[in-house]
Amino acid sequence: MAAAAAAAAGDEAWCRETVPRAMELVSPRLPQRDACALLAVSPWCHRALVANPKLWEWSLAWASSLEWPPRYCHLKIINLEFAQDIDDRHFVRLKEMGCTSLQELELLNINACQKVSDKGIETITSLCPNLRALSIYWIVGLTDLTIRHIVQNCKHIVDLNLSGCKNISDKGMQLVADNYEGLKKLNITRCIKLTDDGLQEVLQKCSSLESLNLYALSSFSDKVYKKIGSLTNLTFLDLCGAQNVTDDGLSCISRCVCLTYLNLSWCVRVTDVGVVAIAQGCRSLQLLSLFGIVGVTDVCLEALSKHCSRSLTTLDVNGCIGIKKRRRDDLIQLFPLLRCFKVHS
């Protein structure tokens, strides 16, 4: 068995290190079609593609050509995450060549493709009319014009990740609210230009939301958090750093009875009162972070143990100096299913 394990490790190292290097050396000497065909051989070949902008140009051109293999004519998912040399020109090239292979695309991930602008988003979304999930995390140059292009070109979006798009404003949120009433997942982490007005529009009109990520957004008032309580299908809520959320806000959020994930790290105005309300209302909680909240005590732990001990598997009370039963042994006695003790780092 040891020999088999060693052989497997050797194969893994060969795939991880040798294959990408071989592709880098060989692909410039191959015809375009043959070089691109190598990309489908293994995940390691694909990763070599991500690291080599020249190969991107070849593959995109190949995707648009008549030589595109039949098995790739019904693409559902494209992941270009951290392909930092991708820019608007690549998407424009696809459109100019009459690319039709993206008509059935459902998920597009271009996270951290910093060279893509509003124009690039307009072009690529125009090729993907049936897109359902779009992730444009940390493309900081994008503006509300991007949102306009998305809602005009993609009518079926249910999962939208705008995390880190710092220039998206309430105007963009209004467009989301007006066009995606069936939205299921929204991530607006660090979209620092948003105010109560923009988020309230989304909360009012996108009542089917199941996942809402408001990480590192401290400017919203408690009236917004109170409105979250109307999202009856909500299962995931991240409020890390929500410095204005109070016990009243959490009391309203406790009406989200389907909630399984709740991050309250650094919600410094929260006390036992709000956490007890959550415990009583959200009895399916699997993950809860109270990291850094000094206003909570063992009282909230007792309430959580009473109502959520059969579901909680992750609980972070690090930095909660008012809680005395913070030792792992103490927590496991209260929550027998607990397996993870740290969320925030």
mmCIF file of C-alpha atoms in Angstrom, residues 19-271:
data_model
loop_
_atom_site.group_PDB
_atom_site.id
_atom_site.type_symbol
_atom_site.label_atom_id
_atom_site.label_comp_id
_atom_site.label_asym_id
_atom_site.label_seq_id
_atom_site.Cartn_x
_atom_site.Cartn_y
_atom_site.Cartn_z
ATOM 1 C CA VAL A 19 2.210 18.868 -17.615
ATOM 2 C CA PRO A 20 1.841 22.675 -17.413
ATOM 3 C CA ARG A 21 5.544 23.128 -18.144
ATOM 4 C CA ALA A 22 5.357 20.777 -21.123
ATOM 5 C CA MET A 23 2.330 22.654 -22.455
ATOM 6 C CA GLU A 24 4.170 25.940 -22.153
ATOM 7 C CA LEU A 25 7.083 24.568 -24.181
ATOM 8 C CA VAL A 26 5.144 22.558 -26.761
ATOM 9 C CA SER A 27 2.042 24.623 -27.457
ATOM 10 C CA PRO A 28 3.811 27.452 -29.365
ATOM 11 C CA ARG A 29 5.047 24.841 -31.854
ATOM 12 C CA LEU A 30 1.662 23.239 -32.481
ATOM 13 C CA PRO A 31 -1.119 24.254 -34.850
ATOM 14 C CA GLN A 32 -3.745 26.327 -33.080
ATOM 15 C CA ARG A 33 -6.357 23.555 -33.146
ATOM 16 C CA ASP A 34 -3.982 20.965 -31.645
ATOM 17 C CA ALA A 35 -2.780 23.324 -28.923
ATOM 18 C CA CYS A 36 -6.310 24.112 -27.863
ATOM 19 C CA ALA A 37 -7.335 20.462 -27.965
ATOM 20 C CA LEU A 38 -4.742 19.791 -25.264
ATOM 21 C CA LEU A 39 -6.760 21.943 -22.874
ATOM 22 C CA ALA A 40 -9.409 19.253 -22.556
ATOM 23 C CA VAL A 41 -6.906 16.565 -21.579
ATOM 24 C CA SER A 42 -6.760 17.247 -17.835
ATOM 25 C CA PRO A 43 -7.313 19.896 -15.133
ATOM 26 C CA TRP A 44 -3.578 20.518 -15.143
ATOM 27 C CA CYS A 45 -3.640 21.447 -18.814
ATOM 28 C CA HIS A 46 -6.513 23.768 -18.067
ATOM 29 C CA ARG A 47 -4.533 25.444 -15.295
ATOM 30 C CA ALA A 48 -1.668 25.958 -17.682
ATOM 31 C CA LEU A 49 -4.140 27.756 -19.905
ATOM 32 C CA VAL A 50 -5.109 30.116 -17.091
ATOM 33 C CA ALA A 51 -1.474 31.033 -16.568
ATOM 34 C CA ASN A 52 -0.682 31.663 -20.224
ATOM 35 C CA PRO A 53 -2.435 34.602 -21.925
ATOM 36 C CA LYS A 54 -1.304 33.469 -25.379
ATOM 37 C CA LEU A 55 -3.113 30.188 -24.914
ATOM 38 C CA TRP A 56 -6.197 32.147 -23.867
ATOM 39 C CA GLU A 57 -6.147 33.960 -27.187
ATOM 40 C CA TRP A 58 -5.882 30.666 -29.055
ATOM 41 C CA SER A 59 -8.636 28.962 -27.090
ATOM 42 C CA LEU A 60 -11.026 31.872 -27.458
ATOM 43 C CA ALA A 61 -10.395 31.984 -31.177
ATOM 44 C CA TRP A 62 -10.898 28.227 -31.363
ATOM 45 C CA ALA A 63 -14.131 28.519 -29.402
ATOM 46 C CA SER A 64 -15.433 30.852 -32.082
ATOM 47 C CA SER A 65 -14.329 28.835 -35.050
ATOM 48 C CA LEU A 66 -16.123 26.191 -37.066
ATOM 49 C CA GLU A 67 -13.659 23.670 -35.644
ATOM 50 C CA TRP A 68 -15.209 23.822 -32.166
ATOM 51 C CA PRO A 69 -15.794 20.132 -31.245
ATOM 52 C CA PRO A 70 -19.474 19.121 -30.961
ATOM 53 C CA ARG A 71 -19.092 18.197 -27.282
ATOM 54 C CA TYR A 72 -18.266 21.852 -26.504
ATOM 55 C CA CYS A 73 -21.213 23.359 -28.378
ATOM 56 C CA HIS A 74 -23.456 23.214 -25.309
ATOM 57 C CA LEU A 75 -21.239 24.764 -22.662
ATOM 58 C CA LYS A 76 -22.955 25.310 -19.314
ATOM 59 C CA ILE A 77 -20.086 26.623 -17.149
ATOM 60 C CA ILE A 78 -17.026 28.774 -17.819
ATOM 61 C CA ASN A 79 -14.615 29.618 -15.010
ATOM 62 C CA LEU A 80 -12.016 32.282 -15.821
ATOM 63 C CA GLU A 81 -11.343 33.207 -12.189
ATOM 64 C CA PHE A 82 -8.036 35.099 -11.752
ATOM 65 C CA ALA A 83 -7.267 34.953 -15.475
ATOM 66 C CA GLN A 84 -5.715 38.363 -15.063
ATOM 67 C CA ASP A 85 -4.625 38.808 -18.676
ATOM 68 C CA ILE A 86 -8.159 38.491 -20.018
ATOM 69 C CA ASP A 87 -9.450 41.864 -21.205
ATOM 70 C CA ASP A 88 -12.234 43.356 -23.294
ATOM 71 C CA ARG A 89 -10.489 42.510 -26.564
ATOM 72 C CA HIS A 90 -10.895 38.780 -26.012
ATOM 73 C CA PHE A 91 -14.655 39.110 -25.580
ATOM 74 C CA VAL A 92 -14.951 41.520 -28.512
ATOM 75 C CA ARG A 93 -13.046 39.026 -30.654
ATOM 76 C CA LEU A 94 -15.543 36.302 -29.760
ATOM 77 C CA LYS A 95 -18.426 38.500 -30.829
ATOM 78 C CA GLU A 96 -16.757 39.577 -34.068
ATOM 79 C CA MET A 97 -16.242 35.940 -35.001
ATOM 80 C CA GLY A 98 -19.913 35.168 -34.474
ATOM 81 C CA CYS A 99 -19.462 32.881 -31.476
ATOM 82 C CA THR A 100 -22.625 30.894 -30.775
ATOM 83 C CA SER A 101 -21.190 28.286 -28.412
ATOM 84 C CA LEU A 102 -22.163 30.332 -25.330
ATOM 85 C CA GLN A 103 -25.884 30.487 -26.056
ATOM 86 C CA GLU A 104 -26.621 27.829 -23.451
ATOM 87 C CA LEU A 105 -24.085 29.023 -20.876
ATOM 88 C CA GLU A 106 -25.576 29.133 -17.375
ATOM 89 C CA LEU A 107 -22.616 30.105 -15.164
ATOM 90 C CA LEU A 108 -19.826 32.570 -15.900
ATOM 91 C CA ASN A 109 -17.080 33.300 -13.381
ATOM 92 C CA ILE A 110 -14.672 36.108 -14.260
ATOM 93 C CA ASN A 111 -13.645 36.924 -10.703
ATOM 94 C CA ALA A 112 -10.650 39.274 -10.395
ATOM 95 C CA CYS A 113 -10.235 39.726 -14.163
ATOM 96 C CA GLN A 114 -9.159 43.294 -13.485
ATOM 97 C CA LYS A 115 -8.603 44.268 -17.113
ATOM 98 C CA VAL A 116 -12.276 43.755 -17.968
ATOM 99 C CA SER A 117 -14.348 46.948 -18.111
ATOM 100 C CA ASP A 118 -18.015 47.809 -18.514
ATOM 101 C CA LYS A 119 -17.515 47.348 -22.257
ATOM 102 C CA GLY A 120 -16.226 43.821 -21.773
ATOM 103 C CA ILE A 121 -19.201 42.934 -19.594
ATOM 104 C CA GLU A 122 -21.557 44.294 -22.253
ATOM 105 C CA THR A 123 -19.902 42.142 -24.907
ATOM 106 C CA ILE A 124 -19.647 38.851 -23.042
ATOM 107 C CA THR A 125 -23.160 39.023 -21.573
ATOM 108 C CA SER A 126 -24.582 39.692 -25.028
ATOM 109 C CA LEU A 127 -23.272 36.236 -25.999
ATOM 110 C CA CYS A 128 -24.829 34.502 -22.959
ATOM 111 C CA PRO A 129 -28.594 35.227 -22.996
ATOM 112 C CA ASN A 130 -29.426 32.214 -20.813
ATOM 113 C CA LEU A 131 -26.946 32.986 -18.055
ATOM 114 C CA ARG A 132 -28.262 32.194 -14.574
ATOM 115 C CA ALA A 133 -25.196 32.823 -12.415
ATOM 116 C CA LEU A 134 -22.620 35.586 -12.881
ATOM 117 C CA SER A 135 -19.638 36.251 -10.637
ATOM 118 C CA ILE A 136 -17.579 39.420 -11.162
ATOM 119 C CA TYR A 137 -15.833 39.587 -7.789
ATOM 120 C CA TRP A 138 -13.168 42.229 -7.338
ATOM 121 C CA ILE A 139 -13.267 43.847 -10.756
ATOM 122 C CA VAL A 140 -13.016 47.239 -9.124
ATOM 123 C CA GLY A 141 -13.332 49.337 -12.299
ATOM 124 C CA LEU A 142 -16.876 48.231 -13.063
ATOM 125 C CA THR A 143 -19.702 50.727 -12.594
ATOM 126 C CA ASP A 144 -23.488 50.826 -12.649
ATOM 127 C CA LEU A 145 -23.221 50.637 -16.442
ATOM 128 C CA THR A 146 -22.166 47.002 -15.994
ATOM 129 C CA ILE A 147 -25.397 46.284 -14.128
ATOM 130 C CA ARG A 148 -27.371 47.901 -16.933
ATOM 131 C CA HIS A 149 -25.662 45.672 -19.504
ATOM 132 C CA ILE A 150 -26.294 42.575 -17.392
ATOM 133 C CA VAL A 151 -30.016 43.209 -16.925
ATOM 134 C CA GLN A 152 -30.446 44.061 -20.611
ATOM 135 C CA ASN A 153 -28.637 40.986 -21.921
ATOM 136 C CA CYS A 154 -29.297 38.309 -19.289
ATOM 137 C CA LYS A 155 -32.927 38.009 -18.212
ATOM 138 C CA HIS A 156 -32.616 34.847 -16.119
ATOM 139 C CA ILE A 157 -30.005 35.692 -13.468
ATOM 140 C CA VAL A 158 -30.679 34.088 -10.080
ATOM 141 C CA ASP A 159 -27.141 34.234 -8.620
ATOM 142 C CA LEU A 160 -25.184 37.507 -8.748
ATOM 143 C CA ASN A 161 -21.801 38.083 -7.112
ATOM 144 C CA LEU A 162 -20.745 41.747 -7.113
ATOM 145 C CA SER A 163 -18.294 41.420 -4.223
ATOM 146 C CA GLY A 164 -15.625 44.090 -4.244
ATOM 147 C CA CYS A 165 -17.165 46.101 -7.094
ATOM 148 C CA LYS A 166 -16.679 49.338 -5.202
ATOM 149 C CA ASN A 167 -18.202 51.623 -7.821
ATOM 150 C CA ILE A 168 -21.618 49.963 -7.893
ATOM 151 C CA SER A 169 -24.138 52.370 -6.359
ATOM 152 C CA ASP A 170 -27.831 52.473 -5.463
ATOM 153 C CA LYS A 171 -28.609 52.975 -9.160
ATOM 154 C CA GLY A 172 -27.186 49.558 -9.881
ATOM 155 C CA MET A 173 -29.163 48.030 -7.016
ATOM 156 C CA GLN A 174 -32.336 49.608 -8.372
ATOM 157 C CA LEU A 175 -31.706 47.889 -11.701
ATOM 158 C CA VAL A 176 -31.173 44.567 -9.932
ATOM 159 C CA ALA A 177 -34.374 45.008 -7.935
ATOM 160 C CA ASP A 178 -36.446 45.985 -10.983
ATOM 161 C CA ASN A 179 -35.243 43.144 -13.207
ATOM 162 C CA TYR A 180 -34.471 40.156 -10.996
ATOM 163 C CA GLU A 181 -37.412 39.604 -8.705
ATOM 164 C CA GLY A 182 -36.586 35.880 -8.720
ATOM 165 C CA LEU A 183 -33.011 36.433 -7.510
ATOM 166 C CA LYS A 184 -31.837 33.687 -5.135
ATOM 167 C CA LYS A 185 -28.269 34.714 -4.237
ATOM 168 C CA LEU A 186 -26.731 38.184 -3.924
ATOM 169 C CA ASN A 187 -23.218 39.030 -2.761
ATOM 170 C CA ILE A 188 -22.439 42.742 -2.347
ATOM 171 C CA THR A 189 -19.432 42.406 -0.044
ATOM 172 C CA ARG A 190 -17.489 45.679 0.163
ATOM 173 C CA CYS A 191 -19.778 47.518 -2.283
ATOM 174 C CA ILE A 192 -19.135 50.594 -0.204
ATOM 175 C CA LYS A 193 -21.188 53.094 -2.240
ATOM 176 C CA LEU A 194 -24.460 51.371 -1.397
ATOM 177 C CA THR A 195 -26.871 52.988 1.053
ATOM 178 C CA ASP A 196 -30.094 51.983 2.770
ATOM 179 C CA ASP A 197 -32.115 53.132 -0.247
ATOM 180 C CA GLY A 198 -30.504 50.747 -2.720
ATOM 181 C CA LEU A 199 -30.542 47.694 -0.485
ATOM 182 C CA GLN A 200 -34.116 48.293 0.630
ATOM 183 C CA GLU A 201 -35.259 48.174 -2.983
ATOM 184 C CA VAL A 202 -33.649 44.753 -3.366
ATOM 185 C CA LEU A 203 -35.080 43.451 -0.097
ATOM 186 C CA GLN A 204 -38.548 44.632 -1.044
ATOM 187 C CA LYS A 205 -38.652 43.273 -4.585
ATOM 188 C CA CYS A 206 -36.357 40.222 -4.436
ATOM 189 C CA SER A 207 -38.339 38.417 -1.785
ATOM 190 C CA SER A 208 -37.134 34.955 -2.892
ATOM 191 C CA LEU A 209 -33.549 35.568 -1.763
ATOM 192 C CA GLU A 210 -31.951 32.528 -0.143
ATOM 193 C CA SER A 211 -28.428 33.897 0.295
ATOM 194 C CA LEU A 212 -27.410 37.477 1.148
ATOM 195 C CA ASN A 213 -23.786 38.456 1.746
ATOM 196 C CA LEU A 214 -23.272 41.912 3.281
ATOM 197 C CA TYR A 215 -19.758 41.254 4.573
ATOM 198 C CA ALA A 216 -17.729 44.365 5.520
ATOM 199 C CA LEU A 217 -20.581 46.822 4.986
ATOM 200 C CA SER A 218 -20.922 49.039 8.024
ATOM 201 C CA SER A 219 -22.999 51.933 6.688
ATOM 202 C CA PHE A 220 -26.472 50.374 6.616
ATOM 203 C CA SER A 221 -28.909 51.350 9.349
ATOM 204 C CA ASP A 222 -31.031 49.097 11.505
ATOM 205 C CA LYS A 223 -34.106 49.734 9.361
ATOM 206 C CA VAL A 224 -32.464 47.737 6.564
ATOM 207 C CA TYR A 225 -31.659 44.840 8.866
ATOM 208 C CA LYS A 226 -35.247 44.820 10.087
ATOM 209 C CA LYS A 227 -36.428 44.374 6.490
ATOM 210 C CA ILE A 228 -34.276 41.263 6.116
ATOM 211 C CA GLY A 229 -36.797 39.541 8.371
ATOM 212 C CA SER A 230 -39.254 39.472 5.473
ATOM 213 C CA LEU A 231 -37.015 37.094 3.489
ATOM 214 C CA THR A 232 -38.735 33.880 4.489
ATOM 215 C CA ASN A 233 -36.546 31.662 2.256
ATOM 216 C CA LEU A 234 -33.230 33.030 3.530
ATOM 217 C CA THR A 235 -30.723 30.338 4.574
ATOM 218 C CA PHE A 236 -27.400 32.265 4.389
ATOM 219 C CA LEU A 237 -26.754 35.706 5.890
ATOM 220 C CA ASP A 238 -23.348 37.309 6.410
ATOM 221 C CA LEU A 239 -23.402 40.524 8.450
ATOM 222 C CA CYS A 240 -19.738 40.562 9.497
ATOM 223 C CA GLY A 241 -18.841 44.125 10.457
ATOM 224 C CA ALA A 242 -22.432 45.399 10.505
ATOM 225 C CA GLN A 243 -21.742 47.948 13.217
ATOM 226 C CA ASN A 244 -25.257 49.407 13.184
ATOM 227 C CA VAL A 245 -27.271 46.243 13.575
ATOM 228 C CA THR A 246 -28.956 46.121 16.987
ATOM 229 C CA ASP A 247 -30.962 43.645 18.998
ATOM 230 C CA ASP A 248 -34.107 45.036 17.381
ATOM 231 C CA GLY A 249 -32.692 44.212 13.969
ATOM 232 C CA LEU A 250 -31.804 40.687 15.053
ATOM 233 C CA SER A 251 -35.282 40.220 16.510
ATOM 234 C CA CYS A 252 -36.673 40.863 13.031
ATOM 235 C CA ILE A 253 -34.063 38.630 11.396
ATOM 236 C CA SER A 254 -35.137 35.838 13.755
ATOM 237 C CA ARG A 255 -38.243 35.498 11.578
ATOM 238 C CA CYS A 256 -35.995 33.915 8.931
ATOM 239 C CA VAL A 257 -36.731 30.454 10.267
ATOM 240 C CA CYS A 258 -34.850 28.666 7.453
ATOM 241 C CA LEU A 259 -31.547 30.345 8.344
ATOM 242 C CA THR A 260 -28.647 27.881 8.628
ATOM 243 C CA TYR A 261 -25.651 30.256 8.308
ATOM 244 C CA LEU A 262 -25.367 33.523 10.253
ATOM 245 C CA ASN A 263 -22.164 35.535 10.597
ATOM 246 C CA LEU A 264 -22.406 38.291 13.229
ATOM 247 C CA SER A 265 -18.656 38.834 13.674
ATOM 248 C CA TRP A 266 -17.896 42.345 14.917
ATOM 249 C CA CYS A 267 -21.565 43.310 15.225
ATOM 250 C CA VAL A 268 -20.584 45.329 18.252
ATOM 251 C CA ARG A 269 -24.040 46.637 19.263
ATOM 252 C CA VAL A 270 -25.511 43.180 19.677
ATOM 253 C CA THR A 271 -26.240 41.793 23.156
#
